[in-house]
Coordinates of C-alpha atoms and ligand atoms in Angstrom, one line a residue:
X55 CA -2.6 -14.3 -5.3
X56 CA -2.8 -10.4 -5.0
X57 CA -0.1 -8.0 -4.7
X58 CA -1.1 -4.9 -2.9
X59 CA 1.4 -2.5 -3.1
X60 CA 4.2 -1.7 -6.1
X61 CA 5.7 0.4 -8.3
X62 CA 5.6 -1.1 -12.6
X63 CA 6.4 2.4 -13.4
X64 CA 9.7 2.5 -11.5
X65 CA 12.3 2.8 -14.0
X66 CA 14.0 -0.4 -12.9
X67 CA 10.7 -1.8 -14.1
X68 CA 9.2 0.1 -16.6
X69 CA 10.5 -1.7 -19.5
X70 CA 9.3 -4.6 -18.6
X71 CA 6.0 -3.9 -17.8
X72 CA 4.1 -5.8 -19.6
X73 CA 6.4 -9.2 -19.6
X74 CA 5.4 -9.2 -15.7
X75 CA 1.7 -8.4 -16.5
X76 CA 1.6 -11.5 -18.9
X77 CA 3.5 -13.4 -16.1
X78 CA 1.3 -12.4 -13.7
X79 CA -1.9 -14.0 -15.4
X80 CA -0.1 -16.9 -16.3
X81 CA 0.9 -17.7 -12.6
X82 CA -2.0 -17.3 -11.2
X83 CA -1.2 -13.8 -9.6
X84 CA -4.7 -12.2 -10.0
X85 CA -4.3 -8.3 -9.8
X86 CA -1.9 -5.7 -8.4
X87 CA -2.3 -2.4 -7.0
X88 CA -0.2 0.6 -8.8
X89 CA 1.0 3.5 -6.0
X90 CA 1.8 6.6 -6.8
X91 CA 4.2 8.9 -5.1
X92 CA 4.4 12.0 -7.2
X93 CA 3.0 13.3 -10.2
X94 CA 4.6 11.4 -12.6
X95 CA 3.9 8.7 -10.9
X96 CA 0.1 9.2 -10.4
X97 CA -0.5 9.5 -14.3
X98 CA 1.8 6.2 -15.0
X99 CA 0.2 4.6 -12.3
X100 CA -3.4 5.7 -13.7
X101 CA -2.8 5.0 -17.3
X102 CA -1.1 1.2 -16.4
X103 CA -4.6 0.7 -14.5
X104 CA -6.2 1.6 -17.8
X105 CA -4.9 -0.2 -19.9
X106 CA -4.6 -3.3 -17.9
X107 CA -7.3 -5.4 -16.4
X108 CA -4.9 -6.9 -14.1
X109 CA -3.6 -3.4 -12.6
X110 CA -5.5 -1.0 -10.1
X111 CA -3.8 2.1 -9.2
X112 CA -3.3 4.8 -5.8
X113 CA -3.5 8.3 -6.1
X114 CA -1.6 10.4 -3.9
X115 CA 1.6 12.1 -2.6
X116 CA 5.0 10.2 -1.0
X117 CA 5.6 11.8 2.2
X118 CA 9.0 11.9 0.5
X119 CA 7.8 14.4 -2.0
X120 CA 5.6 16.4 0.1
X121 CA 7.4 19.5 -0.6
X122 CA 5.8 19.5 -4.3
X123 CA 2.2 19.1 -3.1
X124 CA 0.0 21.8 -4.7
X125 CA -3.4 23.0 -6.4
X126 CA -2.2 21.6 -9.8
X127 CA -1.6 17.8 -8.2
X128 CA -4.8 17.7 -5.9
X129 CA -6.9 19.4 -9.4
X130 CA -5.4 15.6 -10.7
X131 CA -6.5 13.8 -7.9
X132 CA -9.3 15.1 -8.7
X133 CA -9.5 14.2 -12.1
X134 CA -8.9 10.4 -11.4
X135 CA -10.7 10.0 -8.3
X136 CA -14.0 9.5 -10.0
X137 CA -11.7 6.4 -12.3
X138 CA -13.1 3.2 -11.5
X139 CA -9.8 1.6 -11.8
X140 CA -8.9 3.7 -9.0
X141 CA -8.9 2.2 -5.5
X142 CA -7.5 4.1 -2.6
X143 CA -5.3 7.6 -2.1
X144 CA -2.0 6.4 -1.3
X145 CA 1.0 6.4 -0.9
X146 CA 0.9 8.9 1.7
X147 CA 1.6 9.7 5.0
X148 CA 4.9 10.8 7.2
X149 CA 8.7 9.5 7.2
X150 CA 11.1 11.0 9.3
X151 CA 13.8 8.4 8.5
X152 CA 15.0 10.1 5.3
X153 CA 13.5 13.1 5.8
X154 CA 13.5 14.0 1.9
X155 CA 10.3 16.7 2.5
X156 CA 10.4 19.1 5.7
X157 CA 8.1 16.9 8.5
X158 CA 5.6 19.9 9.2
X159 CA 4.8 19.9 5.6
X160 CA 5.0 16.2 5.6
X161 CA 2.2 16.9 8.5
X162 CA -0.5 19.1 6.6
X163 CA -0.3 17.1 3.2
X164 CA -1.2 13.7 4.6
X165 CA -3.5 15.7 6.7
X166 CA -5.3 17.0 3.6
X167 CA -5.0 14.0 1.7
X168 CA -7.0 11.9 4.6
X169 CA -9.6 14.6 3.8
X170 CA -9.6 14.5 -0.2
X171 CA -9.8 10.0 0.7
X172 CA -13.0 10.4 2.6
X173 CA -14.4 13.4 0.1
X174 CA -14.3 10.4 -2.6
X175 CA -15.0 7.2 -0.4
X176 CA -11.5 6.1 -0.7
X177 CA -9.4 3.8 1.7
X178 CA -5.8 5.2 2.6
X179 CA -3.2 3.1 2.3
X180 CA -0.1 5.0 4.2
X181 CA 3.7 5.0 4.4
X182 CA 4.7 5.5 7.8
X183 CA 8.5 5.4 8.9
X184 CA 9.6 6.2 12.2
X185 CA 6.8 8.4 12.9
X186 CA 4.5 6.2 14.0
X187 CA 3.8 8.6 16.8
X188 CA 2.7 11.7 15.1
X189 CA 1.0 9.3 12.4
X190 CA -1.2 8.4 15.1
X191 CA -2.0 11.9 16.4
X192 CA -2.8 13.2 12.8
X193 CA -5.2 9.9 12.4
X194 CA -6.7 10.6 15.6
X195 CA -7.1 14.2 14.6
X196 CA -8.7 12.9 11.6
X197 CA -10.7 10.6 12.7
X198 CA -14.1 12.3 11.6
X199 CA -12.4 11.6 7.5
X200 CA -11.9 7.6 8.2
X201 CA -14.8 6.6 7.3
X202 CA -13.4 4.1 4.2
X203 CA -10.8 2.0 5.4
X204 CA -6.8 2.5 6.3
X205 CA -4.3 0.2 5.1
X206 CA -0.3 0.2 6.7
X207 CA 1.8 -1.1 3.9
X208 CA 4.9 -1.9 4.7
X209 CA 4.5 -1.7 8.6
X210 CA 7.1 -1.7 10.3
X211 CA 6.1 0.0 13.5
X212 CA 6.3 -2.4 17.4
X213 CA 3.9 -5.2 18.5
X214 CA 1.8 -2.5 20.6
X215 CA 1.2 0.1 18.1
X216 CA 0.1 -2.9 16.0
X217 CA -2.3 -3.9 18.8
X218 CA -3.7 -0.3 18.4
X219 CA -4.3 -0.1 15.1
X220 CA -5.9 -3.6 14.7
X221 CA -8.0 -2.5 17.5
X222 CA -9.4 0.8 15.3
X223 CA -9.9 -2.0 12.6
X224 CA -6.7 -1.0 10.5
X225 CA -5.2 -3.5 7.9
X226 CA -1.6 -4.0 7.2
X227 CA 0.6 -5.5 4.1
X228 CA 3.5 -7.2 4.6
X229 CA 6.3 -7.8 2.2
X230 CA 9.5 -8.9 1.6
X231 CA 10.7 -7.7 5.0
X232 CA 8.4 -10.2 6.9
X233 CA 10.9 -13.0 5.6
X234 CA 14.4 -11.4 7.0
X235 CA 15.9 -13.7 9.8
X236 CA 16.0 -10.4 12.2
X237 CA 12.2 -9.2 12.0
X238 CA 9.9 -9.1 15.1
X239 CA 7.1 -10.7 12.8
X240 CA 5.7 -13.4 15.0
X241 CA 5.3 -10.7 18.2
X242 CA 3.6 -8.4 15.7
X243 CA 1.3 -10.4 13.7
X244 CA 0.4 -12.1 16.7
X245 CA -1.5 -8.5 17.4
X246 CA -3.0 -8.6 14.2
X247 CA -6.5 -10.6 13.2
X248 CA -5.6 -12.9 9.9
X249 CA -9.0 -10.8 8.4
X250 CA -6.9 -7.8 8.3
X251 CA -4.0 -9.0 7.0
X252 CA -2.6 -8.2 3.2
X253 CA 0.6 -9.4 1.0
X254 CA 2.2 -7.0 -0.9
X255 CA 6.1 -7.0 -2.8
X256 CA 6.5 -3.2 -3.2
X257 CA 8.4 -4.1 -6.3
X258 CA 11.1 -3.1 -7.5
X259 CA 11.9 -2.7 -3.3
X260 CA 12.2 -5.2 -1.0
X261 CA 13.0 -8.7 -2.2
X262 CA 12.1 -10.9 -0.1
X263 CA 14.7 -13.7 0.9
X264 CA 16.0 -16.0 -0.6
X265 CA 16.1 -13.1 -3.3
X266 CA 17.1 -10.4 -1.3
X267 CA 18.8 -7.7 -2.8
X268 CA 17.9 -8.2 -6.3
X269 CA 15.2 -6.4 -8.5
X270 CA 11.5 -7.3 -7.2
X271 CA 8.6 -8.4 -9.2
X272 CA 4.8 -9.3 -8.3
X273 CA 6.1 -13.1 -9.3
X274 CA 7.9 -12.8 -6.5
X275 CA 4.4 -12.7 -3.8
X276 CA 4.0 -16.4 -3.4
X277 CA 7.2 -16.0 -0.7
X278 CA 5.0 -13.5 1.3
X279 CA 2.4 -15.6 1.0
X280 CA 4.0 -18.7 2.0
X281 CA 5.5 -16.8 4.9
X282 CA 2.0 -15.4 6.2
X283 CA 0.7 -19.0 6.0
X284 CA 3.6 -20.1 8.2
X285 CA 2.9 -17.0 10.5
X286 CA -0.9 -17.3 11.2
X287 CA -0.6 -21.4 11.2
X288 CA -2.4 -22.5 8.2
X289 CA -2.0 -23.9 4.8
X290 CA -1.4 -21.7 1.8
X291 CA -4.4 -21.6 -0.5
X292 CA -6.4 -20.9 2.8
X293 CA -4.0 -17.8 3.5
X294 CA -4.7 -16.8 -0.1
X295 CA -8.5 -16.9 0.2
X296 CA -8.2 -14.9 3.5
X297 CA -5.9 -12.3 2.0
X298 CA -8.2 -12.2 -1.6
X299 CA -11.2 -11.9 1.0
X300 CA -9.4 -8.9 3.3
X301 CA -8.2 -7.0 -0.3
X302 CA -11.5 -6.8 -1.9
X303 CA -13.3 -5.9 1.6
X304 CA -10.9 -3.0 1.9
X305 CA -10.9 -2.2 -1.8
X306 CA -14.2 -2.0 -2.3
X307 CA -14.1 -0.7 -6.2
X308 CA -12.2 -3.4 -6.9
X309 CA -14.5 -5.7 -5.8
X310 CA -17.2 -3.9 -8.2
X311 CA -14.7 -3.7 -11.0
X312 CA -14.5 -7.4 -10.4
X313 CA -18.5 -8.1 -9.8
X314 CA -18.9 -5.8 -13.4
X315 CA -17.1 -8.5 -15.2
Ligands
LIG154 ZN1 5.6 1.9 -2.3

């Protein structure tokens, strides 16, 4: 099993790092993906990839902390884009929920970071909250730079913008969210083709039940898993070979790091 999207470095996390990597390998949880949000977090996320054949990392700016994007983070982007351990430019993109970074800011940088992606063949794996209209437009705007793949993690957005994006051959990651007794999930995957579907925990966020509320780990995707099974009508281990299939078509350098073995 693959987990897609978290955050080892997190400090409700970091000390346990490695306990979770071991864990990992031992349960049969192949790799995870590393995203950054900031600065800090790109060079943990970077040097956990590393030092770990089991971790792949993002490299990018939260919409969260757009406000701190600048020539010294993109000159590190730059740096690690050419790492082979890392995968995609993430997470980025636009949330007007908390509205931590001022939205036309939040506007230009993922603009400019869609740009940096497709300057180094990268996917983009995005953060969107409530601004799944303006998301759009700036994609759309964009659309000369997708040329590598965009990933939703998290989504969140309706059934019909889902149809949309599966339609411009978008993936999407669920997490712990798709197991909450209120969730639209069945309306929305039902827009969504199993081959573009991905599991992810965003650890330590969003435990999924019956462990909601508590700290999240990778050990923890077999519940997504299990959930996306149920969802798309079929049996676990094919789920798991669908979503391993999706991951490294999306991925594509991890699917060399893999083949370089
Ligand atoms: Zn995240």
């Amino acid at each position: 099993m693959i987990d897609s999207h978290l955050h080892l470095d997190d400090p409700k996390l970091a000390d346990q790092t490695e306990q979770i990597l071991a864990d990992c390998r031992a349960q049969g949880i192949e790799f995870v993906i590393n995203n950054s949000c900031d600065y800090d977090s790109m060079v943990n996320s970077v040097k956990l990839a590393d030092t770990h054949d089991n971790v792949f990392a993002t490299i990018g700016m939260h919409p969260h902390d757009s406000k701190s994007f600048d020539d010294k983070f993109v000159a590190a982007m730059e740096r690690y884009a050419a790492d082979p351990k890392v995968v995609a430019v993430g997470e980025i993109g636009l949330d007007y929920y908390y509205d931590l970074s001022d939205r036309a800011i939040q506007r230009d940088v993922f603009a400019e970071q869609i740009e940096l992606a497709d300057k180094w063949g990268l996917p983009l794996t995005l953060h969107v909250r409530d601004a799944y209209g303006d998301a759009w437009d700036i994609l759309r705007a964009q659309k000369k730079h997708l040329n590598h793949g965009v990933l939703w993690h998290c989504y969140s957005g309706s059934a019909e913008f889902a149809r949309q994006a599966a339609n411009a051959g978008h993936y999407f990651a669920f997490g712990g969210a798709i197991t909450f007794k209120n969730a639209r999930k069945e309306d929305v995957t039902a827009q969504i083709p199993v081959d573009r579907v991905l599991s992810e925990t965003d650890s330590p966020y969003m435990s999924p039940e019956p462990l909601r509320g508590r700290v999240n780990t990778p050990l923890n995707i077999p519940l997504i898993v299990a959930k996306l099974a149920q969802l798309y009508q079929t049996d676990v281990a094919t789920m798991d070979a669908r979503i391993r299939k999706n991951t490294l078509t999306l991925f594509t350098r991890i699917a060399d790091y893999l083949n370089s073995k």
